[in-house]
C-alpha atoms as a printed R data frame, in Angstrom:
    type eleno elety resid chain resno       x       y       z
1   ATOM     1    CA   MET     A     1  28.372 -11.358  18.891
2   ATOM     2    CA   GLY     A     2  26.290 -13.145  16.162
3   ATOM     3    CA   LEU     A     3  27.797 -15.128  13.244
4   ATOM     4    CA   PHE     A     4  27.252 -12.448  10.755
5   ATOM     5    CA   ASP     A     5  29.178  -9.755  12.744
6   ATOM     6    CA   LYS     A     6  32.247 -12.066  13.199
7   ATOM     7    CA   LEU     A     7  32.544 -12.225   9.382
8   ATOM     8    CA   PHE     A     8  31.791  -8.516   8.731
9   ATOM     9    CA   LYS     A     9  31.636  -5.574  11.012
10  ATOM    10    CA   PRO     A    10  30.695  -2.464   8.885
11  ATOM    11    CA   SER     A    11  33.238   0.216   8.348
12  ATOM    12    CA   PRO     A    12  32.260   3.574   9.739
13  ATOM    13    CA   GLN     A    13  30.053   5.354   7.316
14  ATOM    14    CA   VAL     A    14  29.267   8.581   6.857
15  ATOM    15    CA   ALA     A    15   3.790   7.380   7.902
16  ATOM    16    CA   GLU     A    16   0.982   6.717   8.441
17  ATOM    17    CA   PRO     A    17  -0.260   3.118   8.124
18  ATOM    18    CA   LEU     A    18  -1.920   2.452   4.614
19  ATOM    19    CA   LYS     A    19  -5.652   2.345   4.831
20  ATOM    20    CA   SER     A    20  -5.720  -0.537   2.337
21  ATOM    21    CA   PRO     A    21  -3.447  -2.754   0.278
22  ATOM    22    CA   LEU     A    22  -4.590  -0.959  -2.801
23  ATOM    23    CA   GLU     A    23  -3.710   2.505  -1.642
24  ATOM    24    CA   THR     A    24  -0.018   1.673  -1.106
25  ATOM    25    CA   GLU     A    25   1.152   3.388  -4.415
26  ATOM    26    CA   ARG     A    26  -1.621   4.162  -6.553
27  ATOM    27    CA   PRO     A    27  -4.986   5.921  -6.635
28  ATOM    28    CA   ALA     A    28  -7.904   3.964  -5.520
29  ATOM    29    CA   VAL     A    29  -9.851   2.571  -8.508
30  ATOM    30    CA   GLN     A    30 -13.622   2.830  -7.722
31  ATOM    31    CA   SER     A    31 -16.057   0.065  -8.872
32  ATOM    32    CA   PRO     A    32 -17.149   0.743 -12.422
33  ATOM    33    CA   PRO     A    33 -20.808   1.930 -12.860
34  ATOM    34    CA   ALA     A    34 -23.164  -0.379 -14.560
35  ATOM    35    CA   GLY     A    35 -22.875  -0.266 -18.293
36  ATOM    36    CA   THR     A    36 -19.081   0.262 -18.480
37  ATOM    37    CA   GLY     A    37 -17.145  -1.607 -20.884
38  ATOM    38    CA   GLU     A    38 -15.141  -4.803 -20.460
39  ATOM    39    CA   GLU     A    39 -11.850  -2.706 -20.597
40  ATOM    40    CA   ALA     A    40 -12.784  -0.843 -17.252
41  ATOM    41    CA   ARG     A    41 -14.107  -4.035 -15.614
42  ATOM    42    CA   ASP     A    42 -10.866  -6.050 -16.545
43  ATOM    43    CA   ALA     A    43  -8.434  -3.506 -15.396
44  ATOM    44    CA   PRO     A    44  -6.452  -4.718 -12.304
45  ATOM    45    CA   LEU     A    45  -7.383  -3.252  -8.920
46  ATOM    46    CA   SER     A    46  -4.174  -1.449  -8.534
47  ATOM    47    CA   ALA     A    47  -4.223   0.217 -12.196
48  ATOM    48    CA   GLN     A    48  -2.790   3.706 -12.232
49  ATOM    49    CA   ALA     A    49  -4.974   6.691 -13.193
50  ATOM    50    CA   THR     A    50  -4.380   8.051 -16.448
51  ATOM    51    CA   ALA     A    51  -4.719  11.970 -15.483
52  ATOM    52    CA   PRO     A    52  -1.462  13.791 -14.961
53  ATOM    53    CA   VAL     A    53   0.089  13.590 -11.645
54  ATOM    54    CA   ASP     A    54   0.998  17.006 -10.100
55  ATOM    55    CA   PRO     A    55   3.662  17.628  -7.598
56  ATOM    56    CA   PRO     A    56   1.355  17.343  -4.432
57  ATOM    57    CA   ALA     A    57  -0.087  14.169  -5.728
58  ATOM    58    CA   ALA     A    58   3.596  12.725  -6.673
59  ATOM    59    CA   ASP     A    59   4.706  13.422  -3.094
60  ATOM    60    CA   ALA     A    60   1.580  11.802  -1.517
61  ATOM    61    CA   ALA     A    61   2.360   8.741  -3.723
62  ATOM    62    CA   ALA     A    62   6.068   8.962  -2.411
63  ATOM    63    CA   GLN     A    63   4.828   9.075   1.120
64  ATOM    64    CA   LYS     A    64   2.610   5.945   0.497
65  ATOM    65    CA   LYS     A    65   5.445   4.111  -1.156
66  ATOM    66    CA   LEU     A    66   7.388   4.802   2.040
67  ATOM    67    CA   GLY     A    67   4.603   3.816   4.191
68  ATOM    68    CA   LEU     A    68   4.540   0.256   2.427
69  ATOM    69    CA   PHE     A    69   8.194   0.006   3.028
70  ATOM    70    CA   GLU     A    70   7.653   0.585   6.781
71  ATOM    71    CA   ARG     A    71   4.968  -1.888   6.809
72  ATOM    72    CA   PHE     A    72   7.257  -4.428   5.134
73  ATOM    73    CA   LYS     A    73   9.935  -3.632   7.702
74  ATOM    74    CA   GLN     A    74   7.533  -4.156  10.585
75  ATOM    75    CA   GLY     A    75   6.278  -7.487   9.191
76  ATOM    76    CA   LEU     A    76   9.606  -8.719   8.419
77  ATOM    77    CA   LYS     A    77  11.150  -7.689  11.628
78  ATOM    78    CA   LYS     A    78  12.065 -11.129  12.852
79  ATOM    79    CA   THR     A    79  13.750 -12.136   9.595
80  ATOM    80    CA   THR     A    80  15.742  -8.751   9.705
81  ATOM    81    CA   GLN     A    81  16.815  -9.359  13.165
82  ATOM    82    CA   LEU     A    82  18.121 -12.612  12.310
83  ATOM    83    CA   LEU     A    83  20.036 -11.464   9.342
84  ATOM    84    CA   GLN     A    84  21.294  -8.240  11.244
85  ATOM    85    CA   THR     A    85  22.884 -10.491  13.868
86  ATOM    86    CA   ASP     A    86  24.498 -13.155  11.790
87  ATOM    87    CA   VAL     A    87  25.486 -11.089   8.790
88  ATOM    88    CA   ARG     A    88  27.164  -8.374  10.730
89  ATOM    89    CA   ASP     A    89  29.152 -11.127  12.522
90  ATOM    90    CA   LEU     A    90  30.854 -12.154   9.353
91  ATOM    91    CA   PHE     A    91  32.771  -9.019   9.106
92  ATOM    92    CA   LYS     A    92  35.765  -7.598  10.802
93  ATOM    93    CA   ASN     A    93  36.897  -3.807  11.020
94  ATOM    94    CA   GLU     A    94  39.144  -4.256   7.872
95  ATOM    95    CA   GLY     A    95  36.790  -6.295   5.920
96  ATOM    96    CA   ARG     A    96  36.527  -9.981   5.273
97  ATOM    97    CA   LEU     A    97  38.266 -12.218   2.635
98  ATOM    98    CA   VAL     A    98  35.991 -13.889   0.445
99  ATOM    99    CA   ASP     A    99  37.059 -17.406   0.521
100 ATOM   100    CA   ASP     A   100  35.372 -20.902   0.902
101 ATOM   101    CA   VAL     A   101  34.911 -20.634   4.679
102 ATOM   102    CA   PHE     A   102  33.291 -17.178   4.351
103 ATOM   103    CA   LEU     A   103  30.925 -18.242   1.572
104 ATOM   104    CA   GLU     A   104  29.844 -21.331   3.357
105 ATOM   105    CA   ASP     A   105  29.035 -19.111   6.513
106 ATOM   106    CA   LEU     A   106  27.026 -16.889   4.249
107 ATOM   107    CA   ARG     A   107  25.240 -19.687   2.769
108 ATOM   108    CA   ALA     A   108  24.070 -20.998   6.130
109 ATOM   109    CA   ILE     A   109  22.908 -17.466   7.137
110 ATOM   110    CA   LEU     A   110  20.685 -17.146   4.006
111 ATOM   111    CA   ILE     A   111  19.288 -20.953   4.403
112 ATOM   112    CA   LYS     A   112  18.245 -20.002   8.032
113 ATOM   113    CA   THR     A   113  15.576 -17.548   6.437
114 ATOM   114    CA   ASP     A   114  14.148 -20.722   4.664
115 ATOM   115    CA   MET     A   115  14.951 -19.491   1.085
116 ATOM   116    CA   GLY     A   116  16.214 -23.012   0.632
117 ATOM   117    CA   PRO     A   117  19.653 -24.288  -0.707
118 ATOM   118    CA   LYS     A   118  18.892 -23.488  -4.289
119 ATOM   119    CA   ALA     A   119  18.382 -19.847  -3.921
120 ATOM   120    CA   ALA     A   120  21.110 -19.492  -1.124
121 ATOM   121    CA   GLY     A   121  23.643 -21.263  -3.729
122 ATOM   122    CA   GLN     A   122  22.631 -19.019  -6.541
123 ATOM   123    CA   THR     A   123  23.080 -15.941  -4.377
124 ATOM   124    CA   ILE     A   124  26.452 -17.307  -3.010
125 ATOM   125    CA   ASP     A   125  27.519 -17.801  -6.722
126 ATOM   126    CA   GLU     A   126  26.944 -14.162  -7.371
127 ATOM   127    CA   VAL     A   127  28.965 -13.298  -4.387
128 ATOM   128    CA   HIS     A   128  31.739 -15.696  -5.441
129 ATOM   129    CA   LYS     A   129  32.079 -14.293  -9.095
130 ATOM   130    CA   ALA     A   130  32.004 -10.623  -7.974
131 ATOM   131    CA   TYR     A   131  34.662 -10.830  -4.966
132 ATOM   132    CA   ARG     A   132  36.325 -14.179  -4.970
133 ATOM   133    CA   ALA     A   133  39.670 -13.706  -3.095
134 ATOM   134    CA   ARG     A   134  39.241 -10.185  -2.394
135 ATOM   135    CA   VAL     A   135  38.826  -8.526   0.846
136 ATOM   136    CA   VAL     A   136  35.272  -6.774   1.103
137 ATOM   137    CA   HIS     A   137  33.089  -4.844   3.494
138 ATOM   138    CA   LEU     A   138  29.525  -5.569   4.542
139 ATOM   139    CA   GLU     A   139  28.074  -2.904   2.140
140 ATOM   140    CA   ASP     A   140  29.733  -4.577  -0.840
141 ATOM   141    CA   VAL     A   141  28.218  -8.147  -0.146
142 ATOM   142    CA   LEU     A   142  24.747  -6.680   0.620
143 ATOM   143    CA   LYS     A   143  24.468  -5.046  -2.513
144 ATOM   144    CA   THR     A   144  25.226  -8.040  -4.323
145 ATOM   145    CA   VAL     A   145  22.952 -10.364  -2.274
146 ATOM   146    CA   LYS     A   146  20.003  -7.895  -2.396
147 ATOM   147    CA   ALA     A   147  20.383  -7.606  -6.350
148 ATOM   148    CA   LYS     A   148  20.384 -11.380  -6.758
149 ATOM   149    CA   LEU     A   149  17.248 -11.733  -4.528
150 ATOM   150    CA   LYS     A   150  15.307  -9.200  -6.223
151 ATOM   151    CA   GLU     A   151  16.278 -11.054  -9.488
152 ATOM   152    CA   LEU     A   152  14.994 -14.252  -8.038
153 ATOM   153    CA   MET     A   153  11.615 -12.769  -6.858
154 ATOM   154    CA   ALA     A   154  11.168 -10.632  -9.744
155 ATOM   155    CA   GLN     A   155   7.381 -10.503 -10.717
156 ATOM   156    CA   ASP     A   156   4.665  -7.945 -12.080
157 ATOM   157    CA   GLU     A   157   2.479  -6.778  -9.362
158 ATOM   158    CA   ALA     A   158  -0.161  -9.155  -9.370
159 ATOM   159    CA   PRO     A   159  -3.403  -7.683  -7.893
160 ATOM   160    CA   ILE     A   160  -6.759  -9.308  -8.281
161 ATOM   161    CA   ARG     A   161  -8.351  -8.676 -11.683
162 ATOM   162    CA   LEU     A   162 -11.922  -7.922 -12.063
163 ATOM   163    CA   ALA     A   163 -13.909 -10.134 -14.515
164 ATOM   164    CA   ALA     A   164 -15.310  -8.595 -17.544
165 ATOM   165    CA   GLN     A   165 -18.726  -9.102 -16.037
166 ATOM   166    CA   LYS     A   166 -19.561  -9.119 -12.343
167 ATOM   167    CA   PRO     A   167 -19.329 -11.084  -9.970
168 ATOM   168    CA   THR     A   168 -15.832 -11.808  -9.804
169 ATOM   169    CA   VAL     A   169 -15.502 -15.220  -7.997
170 ATOM   170    CA   ILE     A   170 -12.395 -15.944  -6.045
171 ATOM   171    CA   MET     A   171 -11.903 -19.132  -4.452
172 ATOM   172    CA   VAL     A   172  -9.477 -19.329  -1.401
173 ATOM   173    CA   ALA     A   173  -7.625 -22.615  -0.449
174 ATOM   174    CA   GLY     A   174  -5.254 -23.462   2.345
175 ATOM   175    CA   VAL     A   175  -4.788 -25.844   5.254
176 ATOM   176    CA   ASN     A   176  -6.347 -25.325   8.527
177 ATOM   177    CA   GLY     A   177  -4.393 -22.765  10.583
178 ATOM   178    CA   SER     A   178  -2.763 -21.226   7.621
179 ATOM   179    CA   GLY     A   179  -4.609 -17.793   8.160
180 ATOM   180    CA   LYS     A   180  -6.909 -18.533   5.336
181 ATOM   181    CA   THR     A   181 -10.165 -17.318   7.231
182 ATOM   182    CA   THR     A   182  -8.443 -14.109   8.221
183 ATOM   183    CA   SER     A   183  -7.041 -13.399   4.681
184 ATOM   184    CA   ILE     A   184 -10.390 -14.002   3.352
185 ATOM   185    CA   ALA     A   185 -11.773 -11.110   5.640
186 ATOM   186    CA   LYS     A   186  -8.646  -8.922   4.652
187 ATOM   187    CA   LEU     A   187  -9.626  -9.453   0.955
188 ATOM   188    CA   ALA     A   188 -13.262  -8.496   1.624
189 ATOM   189    CA   GLN     A   189 -11.986  -5.419   3.412
190 ATOM   190    CA   LEU     A   190  -9.794  -4.599   0.401
191 ATOM   191    CA   PHE     A   191 -12.775  -4.650  -2.004
192 ATOM   192    CA   ARG     A   192 -15.260  -2.874   0.619
193 ATOM   193    CA   SER     A   193 -12.825   0.030   0.839
194 ATOM   194    CA   GLN     A   194 -13.301   0.462  -2.822
195 ATOM   195    CA   GLY     A   195 -16.997   0.551  -2.406
196 ATOM   196    CA   MET     A   196 -17.658  -2.679  -3.788
197 ATOM   197    CA   GLN     A   197 -20.392  -5.225  -2.732
198 ATOM   198    CA   VAL     A   198 -18.891  -8.558  -1.620
199 ATOM   199    CA   VAL     A   199 -20.735 -11.989  -0.784
200 ATOM   200    CA   LEU     A   200 -18.653 -14.407   1.227
201 ATOM   201    CA   GLY     A   201 -19.463 -18.234   0.827
202 ATOM   202    CA   ALA     A   202 -18.544 -20.019   4.194
203 ATOM   203    CA   GLY     A   203 -17.515 -23.201   2.503
204 ATOM   204    CA   ASP     A   204 -15.314 -24.632   5.372
205 ATOM   205    CA   THR     A   205 -18.287 -26.613   6.762
206 ATOM   206    CA   PHE     A   206 -16.346 -29.048   8.591
207 ATOM   207    CA   ARG     A   207 -14.946 -26.406  11.044
208 ATOM   208    CA   ALA     A   208 -17.715 -24.630  12.822
209 ATOM   209    CA   ALA     A   209 -15.206 -22.151  14.341
210 ATOM   210    CA   ALA     A   210 -14.206 -21.031  10.711
211 ATOM   211    CA   VAL     A   211 -17.735 -20.513   9.884
212 ATOM   212    CA   GLU     A   212 -18.553 -18.385  12.944
213 ATOM   213    CA   GLN     A   213 -15.298 -16.412  12.514
214 ATOM   214    CA   LEU     A   214 -16.294 -15.587   8.823
215 ATOM   215    CA   THR     A   215 -19.740 -14.778   9.910
216 ATOM   216    CA   ILE     A   216 -18.174 -12.208  12.447
217 ATOM   217    CA   TRP     A   217 -16.185 -10.621   9.894
218 ATOM   218    CA   ALA     A   218 -18.769 -10.238   7.234
219 ATOM   219    CA   GLY     A   219 -20.963  -8.474  10.026
220 ATOM   220    CA   ARG     A   220 -18.068  -6.084  10.648
221 ATOM   221    CA   LEU     A   221 -17.235  -5.386   6.961
222 ATOM   222    CA   GLY     A   222 -20.884  -5.239   5.710
223 ATOM   223    CA   ALA     A   223 -20.536  -8.144   3.379
224 ATOM   224    CA   GLU     A   224 -23.269 -10.709   2.746
225 ATOM   225    CA   ILE     A   225 -22.580 -14.226   3.947
226 ATOM   226    CA   VAL     A   226 -23.888 -17.642   2.629
227 ATOM   227    CA   ARG     A   227 -23.402 -20.453   5.168
228 ATOM   228    CA   GLY     A   228 -24.301 -23.971   5.338
229 ATOM   229    CA   ASP     A   229 -25.102 -26.585   8.013
230 ATOM   230    CA   PRO     A   230 -22.158 -27.983   9.789
231 ATOM   231    CA   GLY     A   231 -20.635 -30.828   7.713
232 ATOM   232    CA   SER     A   232 -22.841 -30.134   4.699
233 ATOM   233    CA   ASP     A   233 -21.498 -29.974   1.098
234 ATOM   234    CA   PRO     A   234 -18.969 -27.226   0.580
235 ATOM   235    CA   ALA     A   235 -19.674 -27.137  -3.277
236 ATOM   236    CA   SER     A   236 -23.325 -26.649  -2.373
237 ATOM   237    CA   VAL     A   237 -22.529 -23.577  -0.244
238 ATOM   238    CA   ALA     A   238 -20.237 -22.154  -3.076
239 ATOM   239    CA   HIS     A   239 -22.937 -22.579  -5.615
240 ATOM   240    CA   ARG     A   240 -25.553 -20.859  -3.448
241 ATOM   241    CA   ALA     A   241 -23.037 -18.044  -2.713
242 ATOM   242    CA   VAL     A   242 -22.145 -17.428  -6.418
243 ATOM   243    CA   ALA     A   243 -26.037 -17.580  -7.175
244 ATOM   244    CA   SER     A   244 -26.552 -15.086  -4.505
245 ATOM   245    CA   ALA     A   245 -23.940 -12.666  -5.927
246 ATOM   246    CA   ILE     A   246 -25.273 -13.151  -9.250
247 ATOM   247    CA   LYS     A   247 -28.853 -12.221  -8.153
248 ATOM   248    CA   SER     A   248 -27.760  -9.306  -5.929
249 ATOM   249    CA   GLY     A   249 -25.574  -7.748  -8.516
250 ATOM   250    CA   ALA     A   250 -22.574  -8.150  -6.115
251 ATOM   251    CA   ASP     A   251 -18.979  -7.123  -7.602
252 ATOM   252    CA   VAL     A   252 -17.052  -9.904  -5.948
253 ATOM   253    CA   CYS     A   253 -17.834 -13.183  -4.374
254 ATOM   254    CA   ILE     A   254 -15.221 -14.962  -2.263
255 ATOM   255    CA   LEU     A   255 -15.508 -18.536  -1.384
256 ATOM   256    CA   ASP     A   256 -13.829 -20.245   1.578
257 ATOM   257    CA   THR     A   257 -12.797 -23.902   1.237
258 ATOM   258    CA   ALA     A   258 -12.133 -26.884   3.520
259 ATOM   259    CA   GLY     A   259  -8.748 -26.687   5.071
260 ATOM   260    CA   ARG     A   260  -7.711 -30.376   5.886
261 ATOM   261    CA   LEU     A   261  -4.282 -31.376   5.047
262 ATOM   262    CA   GLN     A   262  -3.241 -31.297   1.685
263 ATOM   263    CA   THR     A   263  -2.295 -35.074   1.614
264 ATOM   264    CA   GLN     A   264  -5.861 -36.115   2.061
265 ATOM   265    CA   GLN     A   265  -7.050 -37.017  -1.380
266 ATOM   266    CA   ASN     A   266 -10.898 -36.396  -0.753
267 ATOM   267    CA   LEU     A   267  -9.951 -32.712   0.165
268 ATOM   268    CA   MET     A   268  -8.515 -32.177  -3.342
269 ATOM   269    CA   GLN     A   269 -11.306 -33.826  -4.926
270 ATOM   270    CA   GLU     A   270 -13.519 -31.504  -3.088
271 ATOM   271    CA   LEU     A   271 -11.842 -28.448  -4.315
272 ATOM   272    CA   THR     A   272 -11.956 -29.903  -7.879
273 ATOM   273    CA   LYS     A   273 -15.721 -30.344  -7.333
274 ATOM   274    CA   ILE     A   274 -16.189 -26.862  -6.110
275 ATOM   275    CA   GLN     A   275 -14.581 -25.477  -9.396
276 ATOM   276    CA   ARG     A   276 -16.850 -27.677 -11.522
277 ATOM   277    CA   VAL     A   277 -20.133 -26.676  -9.807
278 ATOM   278    CA   ILE     A   278 -19.533 -22.864  -9.880
279 ATOM   279    CA   SER     A   279 -18.367 -23.176 -13.591
280 ATOM   280    CA   LYS     A   280 -22.112 -24.201 -14.359
281 ATOM   281    CA   LEU     A   281 -23.187 -20.743 -13.204
282 ATOM   282    CA   ILE     A   282 -20.331 -18.878 -14.697
283 ATOM   283    CA   PRO     A   283 -18.032 -20.702 -17.220
284 ATOM   284    CA   GLU     A   284 -14.952 -18.657 -16.524
285 ATOM   285    CA   ALA     A   285 -15.347 -19.140 -12.527
286 ATOM   286    CA   PRO     A   286 -13.607 -19.112 -10.543
287 ATOM   287    CA   HIS     A   287 -11.598 -16.195 -11.941
288 ATOM   288    CA   GLU     A   288  -8.871 -16.469  -9.059
289 ATOM   289    CA   VAL     A   289  -7.866 -19.428  -7.113
290 ATOM   290    CA   LEU     A   290  -5.666 -18.038  -4.300
291 ATOM   291    CA   LEU     A   291  -3.557 -20.377  -1.995
292 ATOM   292    CA   VAL     A   292  -3.178 -18.952   1.432
293 ATOM   293    CA   LEU     A   293   0.445 -20.096   2.895
294 ATOM   294    CA   ASP     A   294   1.573 -19.755   6.558
295 ATOM   295    CA   ALA     A   295   4.948 -18.053   6.534
296 ATOM   296    CA   THR     A   296   5.888 -19.416   9.948
297 ATOM   297    CA   GLY     A   297   5.593 -22.922   8.386
298 ATOM   298    CA   GLY     A   298   8.632 -22.265   6.208
299 ATOM   299    CA   GLN     A   299   9.545 -24.896   3.729
300 ATOM   300    CA   ASN     A   300   6.495 -26.832   4.686
301 ATOM   301    CA   GLY     A   301   4.656 -24.253   2.692
302 ATOM   302    CA   ILE     A   302   6.415 -25.775  -0.445
303 ATOM   303    CA   SER     A   303   4.626 -29.149   0.260
304 ATOM   304    CA   GLN     A   304   1.486 -27.297   0.702
305 ATOM   305    CA   ALA     A   305   1.750 -25.400  -2.573
306 ATOM   306    CA   ARG     A   306   2.635 -28.562  -4.388
307 ATOM   307    CA   GLY     A   307  -0.382 -30.377  -2.983
308 ATOM   308    CA   PHE     A   308  -2.871 -27.601  -3.817
309 ATOM   309    CA   THR     A   309  -1.554 -26.637  -7.427
310 ATOM   310    CA   GLU     A   310  -1.723 -30.308  -8.459
311 ATOM   311    CA   ALA     A   311  -5.556 -30.392  -7.468
312 ATOM   312    CA   VAL     A   312  -6.644 -26.897  -8.526
313 ATOM   313    CA   LYS     A   313  -5.059 -24.489 -11.015
314 ATOM   314    CA   CYS     A   314  -3.968 -21.778  -8.421
315 ATOM   315    CA   THR     A   315  -3.535 -18.164  -9.876
316 ATOM   316    CA   GLY     A   316  -1.482 -16.749  -6.929
317 ATOM   317    CA   ILE     A   317  -0.451 -16.927  -3.438
318 ATOM   318    CA   VAL     A   318  -1.307 -15.044  -0.242
319 ATOM   319    CA   LEU     A   319   1.493 -15.424   2.398
320 ATOM   320    CA   ALA     A   320   0.073 -15.009   5.893
321 ATOM   321    CA   LYS     A   321   1.601 -14.352   9.153
322 ATOM   322    CA   ILE     A   322   4.951 -13.055   7.685
323 ATOM   323    CA   ASP     A   323   5.105 -10.732  10.827
324 ATOM   324    CA   GLY     A   324   5.382 -13.868  13.034
325 ATOM   325    CA   THR     A   325   8.445 -15.534  11.685
326 ATOM   326    CA   ALA     A   326  12.009 -15.050  10.786
327 ATOM   327    CA   LYS     A   327  11.474 -17.333   7.694
328 ATOM   328    CA   GLY     A   328  10.605 -14.366   5.319
329 ATOM   329    CA   GLY     A   329  12.918 -15.916   2.736
330 ATOM   330    CA   VAL     A   330  10.468 -18.960   2.073
331 ATOM   331    CA   ILE     A   331   8.979 -16.615  -0.780
332 ATOM   332    CA   VAL     A   332  12.056 -17.263  -2.855
333 ATOM   333    CA   PRO     A   333  11.648 -21.005  -3.457
334 ATOM   334    CA   ILE     A   334   7.876 -20.615  -3.773
335 ATOM   335    CA   ARG     A   335   8.295 -18.232  -6.724
336 ATOM   336    CA   GLN     A   336  11.084 -20.477  -8.231
337 ATOM   337    CA   GLN     A   337   9.354 -23.768  -8.112
338 ATOM   338    CA   PHE     A   338   5.744 -23.015  -8.928
339 ATOM   339    CA   GLY     A   339   6.018 -19.571 -10.979
340 ATOM   340    CA   LEU     A   340   2.950 -18.546  -9.029
341 ATOM   341    CA   PRO     A   341   2.793 -14.616  -8.223
342 ATOM   342    CA   VAL     A   342   2.678 -13.842  -4.633
343 ATOM   343    CA   LYS     A   343  -0.167 -11.450  -4.684
344 ATOM   344    CA   TYR     A   344  -0.287 -10.350  -1.128
345 ATOM   345    CA   ILE     A   345   1.399 -10.694   2.143
346 ATOM   346    CA   GLY     A   346  -0.195 -10.501   5.505
347 ATOM   347    CA   ILE     A   347   1.665  -8.199   7.854
348 ATOM   348    CA   GLY     A   348  -0.412  -8.128  10.933
349 ATOM   349    CA   GLU     A   349  -3.874  -9.217  12.352
350 ATOM   350    CA   LYS     A   350  -5.928  -6.058  11.407
351 ATOM   351    CA   ALA     A   351  -8.301  -6.235   8.482
352 ATOM   352    CA   ASP     A   352  -6.156  -3.543   6.661
353 ATOM   353    CA   ASP     A   353  -3.018  -5.516   7.286
354 ATOM   354    CA   LEU     A   354  -2.628  -6.883   3.575
355 ATOM   355    CA   ALA     A   355  -0.216  -5.587   1.241
356 ATOM   356    CA   LEU     A   356   0.216  -5.971  -2.344
357 ATOM   357    CA   PHE     A   357   3.486  -7.918  -2.830
358 ATOM   358    CA   GLN     A   358   6.423  -5.764  -4.242
359 ATOM   359    CA   PRO     A   359   9.670  -7.878  -4.528
360 ATOM   360    CA   ASP     A   360  12.224  -4.856  -4.324
361 ATOM   361    CA   ALA     A   361  10.660  -3.317  -1.503
362 ATOM   362    CA   PHE     A   362  10.389  -6.713   0.398
363 ATOM   363    CA   VAL     A   363  14.127  -7.396  -0.147
364 ATOM   364    CA   GLU     A   364  15.110  -3.915   1.033
365 ATOM   365    CA   ALA     A   365  12.879  -4.433   4.226
366 ATOM   366    CA   MET     A   366  14.630  -7.675   4.824
367 ATOM   367    CA   PHE     A   367  18.049  -6.255   5.166
368 ATOM   368    CA   SER     A   368  17.040  -2.727   6.506
369 ATOM   369    CA   GLY     A   369  19.177  -1.255   9.065
370 ATOM   370    CA   MET     A   370  22.066  -3.485   8.370
371 ATOM   371    CA   LEU     A   371  24.439  -0.529   7.658
372 ATOM   372    CA   SER     A   372  23.300   1.850  10.473
């Protein structure tokens, strides 16, 4: 019997996969035709349609939302298994007295998910205030814990916003092995599924494997790719990719970057140079700077985020490989310390396995099945 079951034993109580992250809850937004106004081009990719929703459409939307929850559940399976085992072990048939021992045991369980001592402490404080010296059951504590975590993770949905004039330039950063190249492919699939023309810039020129991998993805997805010679200047590749996107009238240009460790000062200078070079072609570019973090790295993601945000102005985070770890709680300290929105999470290895981050659904998925 796990730690969570010793403290609490619950009293007896009586979808198809989404085709793309943009289709999870809202109607797909088509690429605006040439000549549409700035309002249309600047709308978020997940913007809702303005037409009234009839009952069948509402039912379909509900099914899609359920599908997203199921995908989160699958992606957070390891985190959920850890919580189910340990949290249930905290409770006895007649409930559990909320004392110092109980609170410390619960704190240790939450920290195991890599949410960090600050978030765990804030959550424990809520449980303490609500139930101190009372005998409680699992469902009581779960309600309080989930409410606090939703509060700590709260953010508006943060899809990629299209620039007023195409192309929208997206720069993607992250250390080697973080899932950066695969995340770029998933982003490209997201845009291609909306009928948009995409240009990829293979700027990780120091890793031949990354360039080849991105080239293969480009072929599969029907995206144009701009490459450079091995070891060539990444900023040059970025410049040519943006220039190509402008010339071809592409909707989106996604730029890969070198992924050496964030402690290397030359890497950070290189990222800054890329921003400076492409801004000569489009002053507002890059319109988005996404940092890809590997969820399996847990708290190391905090160090990575700090290093990259100090070098370039990141606009959001893509949390990759959430399906491969029990450390799904790492989203909490990332949100707390950097204030960056988590835009998407990677929940599998397929091109469609990228989901728009929704805090409430994420938290519910973390604790799913706890009372069954």
